[in-house]
Amino acid sequence: AQSVAQPEDQVNVAEGNPLTVKCTYSVSGNPYLFWYVQYPNRGLQFLLKYITGDNLVKGSYGFEAEFNKSQTSFHLKKPSALVSDSALYFCAVFGAGNMLTFGGGTRLMVKP
Amino acid sequence: GAGVSQSPSNKVTEKGKDVELRCDPISGHTALYWYRQRLGQGLEFLIYFQGNSAPDKSGLPSDRFSAERTGESVSTLTIQRTQQEDSAVYLCASSLWTGGYGYTFGSGTRLTVV
């Protein structure tokens, strides 16, 4: 069965600094990988996905993610964090059962 | 519709009462998923519908929970004899025939059992 690990419950970063939110995965076959963001009192919003092709995927709101097959990782990155990026971030992998398996989430706190 | 619509957005109910939560998926999305999210926590899978196939009910926490979907349209999640531990946000998502396309989530129903 597939699995996703987000090793950090919370990431703190100062506004203007680069941010990284970590994700590692385990799945049979080629991975389909996703990042979602959840703002307070909202549902999850799609940020970006990797299916195939370039290992660096660009998404919404200036976010990007780097697929690393050898390390089975799909870390979310942004060159310059904004206070408005503060939210809960979920990594997910598509696998058996025709469903997405989600990580436990990482809370990103960007301080002014 | 343009997005996944859930109703009500908020529901306060007394312990022991039954509640029904509704999800209206994106038109053409054959797959529909229900998740539960306790405050500040991750997503807990509840149930998955795919077209007219038998649903995957493996995530339902107890027999007080049930869900229905007619064809590829609206789904209702029913919680009978609600308990305080049922308090959570219930999220619905839909996708094209396979989750590999990604999910579109609704805004959720916040259930509070008092």
mmCIF file of C-alpha atoms in Angstrom:
data_model
loop_
_atom_site.group_PDB
_atom_site.id
_atom_site.type_symbol
_atom_site.label_atom_id
_atom_site.label_comp_id
_atom_site.label_asym_id
_atom_site.label_seq_id
_atom_site.Cartn_x
_atom_site.Cartn_y
_atom_site.Cartn_z
ATOM 1 C CA ALA A 1 0.000 0.000 0.000
ATOM 2 C CA GLN A 2 1.114 3.528 -0.683
ATOM 3 C CA SER A 3 2.022 6.013 2.035
ATOM 4 C CA VAL A 4 3.034 9.641 2.454
ATOM 5 C CA ALA A 5 5.125 11.133 5.230
ATOM 6 C CA GLN A 6 5.326 14.803 6.137
ATOM 7 C CA PRO A 7 7.964 14.746 8.861
ATOM 8 C CA GLU A 8 7.366 18.266 10.171
ATOM 9 C CA ASP A 9 4.161 19.156 11.985
ATOM 10 C CA GLN A 10 5.041 22.833 11.675
ATOM 11 C CA VAL A 11 7.473 24.946 9.684
ATOM 12 C CA ASN A 12 8.289 28.490 10.756
ATOM 13 C CA VAL A 13 9.849 30.948 8.346
ATOM 14 C CA ALA A 14 10.306 34.703 8.215
ATOM 15 C CA GLU A 15 8.583 36.658 5.486
ATOM 16 C CA GLY A 16 10.822 37.044 2.453
ATOM 17 C CA ASN A 17 12.869 33.951 3.216
ATOM 18 C CA PRO A 18 12.693 30.772 1.151
ATOM 19 C CA LEU A 19 10.513 27.984 2.458
ATOM 20 C CA THR A 20 10.529 24.214 2.117
ATOM 21 C CA VAL A 21 7.834 21.806 3.239
ATOM 22 C CA LYS A 22 9.018 18.212 3.118
ATOM 23 C CA CYS A 23 7.229 15.171 1.758
ATOM 24 C CA THR A 24 8.374 11.611 1.133
ATOM 25 C CA TYR A 25 6.293 8.862 -0.370
ATOM 26 C CA SER A 26 6.092 5.156 -0.996
ATOM 27 C CA VAL A 27 4.116 3.729 -3.906
ATOM 28 C CA SER A 28 4.330 0.921 -6.454
ATOM 29 C CA GLY A 29 4.969 2.051 -9.982
ATOM 30 C CA ASN A 30 5.317 5.578 -11.253
ATOM 31 C CA PRO A 31 4.117 8.116 -8.718
ATOM 32 C CA TYR A 32 1.436 10.713 -9.272
ATOM 33 C CA LEU A 33 2.102 13.340 -6.594
ATOM 34 C CA PHE A 34 0.076 16.302 -5.415
ATOM 35 C CA TRP A 35 0.238 19.260 -3.038
ATOM 36 C CA TYR A 36 -2.853 20.878 -1.545
ATOM 37 C CA VAL A 37 -3.209 23.921 0.706
ATOM 38 C CA GLN A 38 -5.890 24.527 3.302
ATOM 39 C CA TYR A 39 -6.571 28.017 4.601
ATOM 40 C CA PRO A 40 -8.521 28.428 7.864
ATOM 41 C CA ASN A 41 -12.153 27.330 7.643
ATOM 42 C CA ARG A 42 -11.767 26.310 4.017
ATOM 43 C CA GLY A 43 -11.554 23.113 2.021
ATOM 44 C CA LEU A 44 -8.329 21.950 0.420
ATOM 45 C CA GLN A 45 -7.154 23.758 -2.694
ATOM 46 C CA PHE A 46 -4.993 22.187 -5.383
ATOM 47 C CA LEU A 47 -1.504 23.707 -5.668
ATOM 48 C CA LEU A 48 0.386 21.511 -8.101
ATOM 49 C CA LYS A 49 0.969 17.987 -9.291
ATOM 50 C CA TYR A 50 3.672 15.784 -10.775
ATOM 51 C CA ILE A 51 2.680 13.123 -13.273
ATOM 52 C CA THR A 52 5.665 12.845 -15.563
ATOM 53 C CA GLY A 53 8.277 15.010 -17.232
ATOM 54 C CA ASP A 54 10.311 17.807 -15.682
ATOM 55 C CA ASN A 55 11.256 17.120 -12.073
ATOM 56 C CA LEU A 56 10.565 20.729 -11.100
ATOM 57 C CA VAL A 57 6.857 21.437 -11.139
ATOM 58 C CA LYS A 58 5.462 24.947 -10.906
ATOM 59 C CA GLY A 59 2.091 25.631 -9.365
ATOM 60 C CA SER A 60 -0.215 28.266 -7.981
ATOM 61 C CA TYR A 61 0.786 31.268 -5.839
ATOM 62 C CA GLY A 62 4.479 30.983 -6.791
ATOM 63 C CA PHE A 63 4.924 27.524 -5.280
ATOM 64 C CA GLU A 64 6.994 24.804 -6.898
ATOM 65 C CA ALA A 65 7.901 21.254 -5.988
ATOM 66 C CA GLU A 66 10.863 19.095 -6.842
ATOM 67 C CA PHE A 67 10.380 15.421 -7.614
ATOM 68 C CA ASN A 68 13.348 13.273 -6.608
ATOM 69 C CA LYS A 69 12.898 9.640 -7.574
ATOM 70 C CA SER A 70 16.005 8.319 -5.842
ATOM 71 C CA GLN A 71 15.028 9.922 -2.543
ATOM 72 C CA THR A 72 11.289 9.309 -3.085
ATOM 73 C CA SER A 73 10.651 12.911 -2.148
ATOM 74 C CA PHE A 74 8.422 15.697 -3.409
ATOM 75 C CA HIS A 75 9.301 18.774 -1.357
ATOM 76 C CA LEU A 76 7.264 21.949 -1.723
ATOM 77 C CA LYS A 77 9.230 25.162 -2.120
ATOM 78 C CA LYS A 78 8.825 28.882 -2.554
ATOM 79 C CA PRO A 79 11.694 31.341 -3.051
ATOM 80 C CA SER A 80 10.187 34.131 -0.935
ATOM 81 C CA ALA A 81 7.504 33.452 1.683
ATOM 82 C CA LEU A 82 4.540 35.721 2.310
ATOM 83 C CA VAL A 83 2.559 36.039 5.537
ATOM 84 C CA SER A 84 -0.491 35.062 3.486
ATOM 85 C CA ASP A 85 1.151 31.687 2.744
ATOM 86 C CA SER A 86 0.482 30.667 6.354
ATOM 87 C CA ALA A 87 -1.780 27.631 6.089
ATOM 88 C CA LEU A 88 -1.917 23.848 6.361
ATOM 89 C CA TYR A 89 -0.224 21.970 3.530
ATOM 90 C CA PHE A 90 -0.943 18.395 2.484
ATOM 91 C CA CYS A 91 1.102 16.143 0.229
ATOM 92 C CA ALA A 92 -0.671 13.238 -1.510
ATOM 93 C CA VAL A 93 0.163 10.288 -3.742
ATOM 94 C CA PHE A 94 -2.159 8.422 -6.100
ATOM 95 C CA GLY A 95 -2.079 4.681 -5.790
ATOM 96 C CA ALA A 96 -4.001 1.506 -5.118
ATOM 97 C CA GLY A 97 -7.739 1.764 -4.712
ATOM 98 C CA ASN A 98 -7.899 4.545 -7.267
ATOM 99 C CA MET A 99 -7.581 7.121 -4.495
ATOM 100 C CA LEU A 100 -5.182 9.698 -3.147
ATOM 101 C CA THR A 101 -3.350 8.933 0.090
ATOM 102 C CA PHE A 102 -2.650 12.083 2.083
ATOM 103 C CA GLY A 103 0.129 12.931 4.473
ATOM 104 C CA GLY A 104 -0.683 14.197 7.926
ATOM 105 C CA GLY A 105 -0.228 17.821 6.963
ATOM 106 C CA THR A 106 2.334 20.505 7.808
ATOM 107 C CA ARG A 107 1.376 23.845 9.278
ATOM 108 C CA LEU A 108 3.355 26.678 7.706
ATOM 109 C CA MET A 109 3.726 29.819 9.798
ATOM 110 C CA VAL A 110 5.228 32.847 8.062
ATOM 111 C CA LYS A 111 6.106 35.650 10.447
ATOM 112 C CA PRO A 112 6.422 39.296 9.404
ATOM 113 C CA GLY B 1 -21.777 23.052 -11.062
ATOM 114 C CA ALA B 2 -18.550 24.985 -11.094
ATOM 115 C CA GLY B 3 -17.264 23.484 -7.879
ATOM 116 C CA VAL B 4 -18.059 20.944 -5.189
ATOM 117 C CA SER B 5 -20.905 22.223 -3.056
ATOM 118 C CA GLN B 6 -21.504 21.075 0.507
ATOM 119 C CA SER B 7 -24.422 21.866 2.758
ATOM 120 C CA PRO B 8 -24.965 22.919 5.388
ATOM 121 C CA SER B 9 -21.737 24.804 5.979
ATOM 122 C CA ASN B 10 -22.283 24.599 9.719
ATOM 123 C CA LYS B 11 -24.426 22.258 11.783
ATOM 124 C CA VAL B 12 -24.927 22.216 15.536
ATOM 125 C CA THR B 13 -26.818 19.236 16.853
ATOM 126 C CA GLU B 14 -27.645 17.682 20.171
ATOM 127 C CA LYS B 15 -26.008 14.462 21.211
ATOM 128 C CA GLY B 16 -28.104 11.506 20.111
ATOM 129 C CA LYS B 17 -29.715 13.217 17.125
ATOM 130 C CA ASP B 18 -29.236 12.105 13.530
ATOM 131 C CA VAL B 19 -27.659 14.431 10.953
ATOM 132 C CA GLU B 20 -27.449 14.426 7.161
ATOM 133 C CA LEU B 21 -24.668 16.131 5.280
ATOM 134 C CA ARG B 22 -24.941 16.786 1.567
ATOM 135 C CA CYS B 23 -22.364 16.925 -1.201
ATOM 136 C CA ASP B 24 -23.009 18.008 -4.778
ATOM 137 C CA PRO B 25 -19.985 17.101 -6.927
ATOM 138 C CA ILE B 26 -18.735 18.696 -10.105
ATOM 139 C CA SER B 27 -20.816 17.615 -13.063
ATOM 140 C CA GLY B 28 -19.112 14.764 -14.893
ATOM 141 C CA HIS B 29 -17.023 13.689 -11.940
ATOM 142 C CA THR B 30 -17.753 10.020 -11.431
ATOM 143 C CA ALA B 31 -15.698 9.620 -8.253
ATOM 144 C CA LEU B 32 -16.757 11.088 -4.908
ATOM 145 C CA TYR B 33 -14.972 10.898 -1.565
ATOM 146 C CA TRP B 34 -15.847 11.780 2.025
ATOM 147 C CA TYR B 35 -13.231 12.686 4.626
ATOM 148 C CA ARG B 36 -13.372 13.737 8.254
ATOM 149 C CA GLN B 37 -10.989 16.343 9.658
ATOM 150 C CA ARG B 38 -10.774 16.975 13.366
ATOM 151 C CA LEU B 39 -9.621 20.421 14.446
ATOM 152 C CA GLY B 40 -6.155 21.173 13.062
ATOM 153 C CA GLN B 41 -5.606 17.550 12.113
ATOM 154 C CA GLY B 42 -5.135 15.550 8.933
ATOM 155 C CA LEU B 43 -7.708 13.915 6.701
ATOM 156 C CA GLU B 44 -9.439 10.718 7.760
ATOM 157 C CA PHE B 45 -10.873 8.776 4.797
ATOM 158 C CA LEU B 46 -14.463 7.694 5.252
ATOM 159 C CA ILE B 47 -15.963 6.405 2.003
ATOM 160 C CA TYR B 48 -15.414 6.420 -1.780
ATOM 161 C CA PHE B 49 -17.973 6.166 -4.570
ATOM 162 C CA GLN B 50 -17.032 5.400 -8.181
ATOM 163 C CA GLY B 51 -19.874 5.545 -10.658
ATOM 164 C CA ASN B 52 -22.310 2.705 -10.132
ATOM 165 C CA SER B 53 -19.772 0.413 -8.461
ATOM 166 C CA ALA B 54 -20.144 -0.724 -4.868
ATOM 167 C CA PRO B 55 -18.655 1.974 -2.607
ATOM 168 C CA ASP B 56 -15.464 1.506 -0.616
ATOM 169 C CA LYS B 57 -16.754 1.853 2.940
ATOM 170 C CA SER B 58 -13.528 0.782 4.619
ATOM 171 C CA GLY B 59 -13.032 4.106 6.404
ATOM 172 C CA LEU B 60 -16.397 4.423 8.102
ATOM 173 C CA PRO B 61 -15.627 4.487 11.851
ATOM 174 C CA SER B 62 -18.800 2.782 13.081
ATOM 175 C CA ASP B 63 -22.179 1.519 11.929
ATOM 176 C CA ARG B 64 -23.647 4.873 12.952
ATOM 177 C CA PHE B 65 -22.100 6.282 9.773
ATOM 178 C CA SER B 66 -23.564 5.625 6.344
ATOM 179 C CA ALA B 67 -23.516 7.302 2.957
ATOM 180 C CA GLU B 68 -25.464 7.099 -0.237
ATOM 181 C CA ARG B 69 -25.005 8.335 -3.753
ATOM 182 C CA THR B 70 -27.430 8.024 -6.610
ATOM 183 C CA GLY B 71 -25.545 7.436 -9.832
ATOM 184 C CA GLU B 72 -22.996 10.180 -10.380
ATOM 185 C CA SER B 73 -24.865 12.916 -8.565
ATOM 186 C CA VAL B 74 -25.449 14.105 -5.033
ATOM 187 C CA SER B 75 -24.219 12.172 -2.020
ATOM 188 C CA THR B 76 -25.483 12.281 1.544
ATOM 189 C CA LEU B 77 -23.487 11.271 4.602
ATOM 190 C CA THR B 78 -25.685 10.292 7.532
ATOM 191 C CA ILE B 79 -24.549 10.068 11.127
ATOM 192 C CA GLN B 80 -27.020 8.434 13.467
ATOM 193 C CA ARG B 81 -27.149 8.981 17.228
ATOM 194 C CA THR B 82 -24.406 11.592 17.090
ATOM 195 C CA GLN B 83 -21.723 11.633 19.761
ATOM 196 C CA GLN B 84 -19.445 14.465 20.837
ATOM 197 C CA GLU B 85 -16.467 12.743 19.208
ATOM 198 C CA ASP B 86 -18.243 13.117 15.861
ATOM 199 C CA SER B 87 -17.577 16.867 16.034
ATOM 200 C CA ALA B 88 -15.346 17.675 13.074
ATOM 201 C CA VAL B 89 -15.308 19.145 9.607
ATOM 202 C CA TYR B 90 -16.632 16.732 7.012
ATOM 203 C CA LEU B 91 -15.041 17.287 3.612
ATOM 204 C CA CYS B 92 -16.308 16.007 0.309
ATOM 205 C CA ALA B 93 -14.222 15.785 -2.859
ATOM 206 C CA SER B 94 -14.877 14.674 -6.396
ATOM 207 C CA SER B 95 -12.677 13.726 -9.322
ATOM 208 C CA LEU B 96 -12.863 12.462 -12.851
ATOM 209 C CA TRP B 97 -13.033 8.707 -13.155
ATOM 210 C CA THR B 98 -9.697 8.282 -11.439
ATOM 211 C CA GLY B 99 -8.118 10.039 -8.490
ATOM 212 C CA GLY B 100 -4.969 10.354 -10.566
ATOM 213 C CA TYR B 101 -6.419 13.559 -11.972
ATOM 214 C CA GLY B 102 -6.528 15.016 -8.481
ATOM 215 C CA TYR B 103 -9.459 15.917 -6.314
ATOM 216 C CA THR B 104 -11.596 19.046 -6.087
ATOM 217 C CA PHE B 105 -12.719 19.644 -2.515
ATOM 218 C CA GLY B 106 -15.789 21.334 -1.165
ATOM 219 C CA SER B 107 -15.561 23.845 1.666
ATOM 220 C CA GLY B 108 -16.778 21.293 4.173
ATOM 221 C CA THR B 109 -19.505 21.017 6.783
ATOM 222 C CA ARG B 110 -18.489 21.900 10.325
ATOM 223 C CA LEU B 111 -20.424 19.605 12.659
ATOM 224 C CA THR B 112 -20.627 20.424 16.348
ATOM 225 C CA VAL B 113 -22.324 17.950 18.677
ATOM 226 C CA VAL B 114 -23.349 19.487 21.996
#
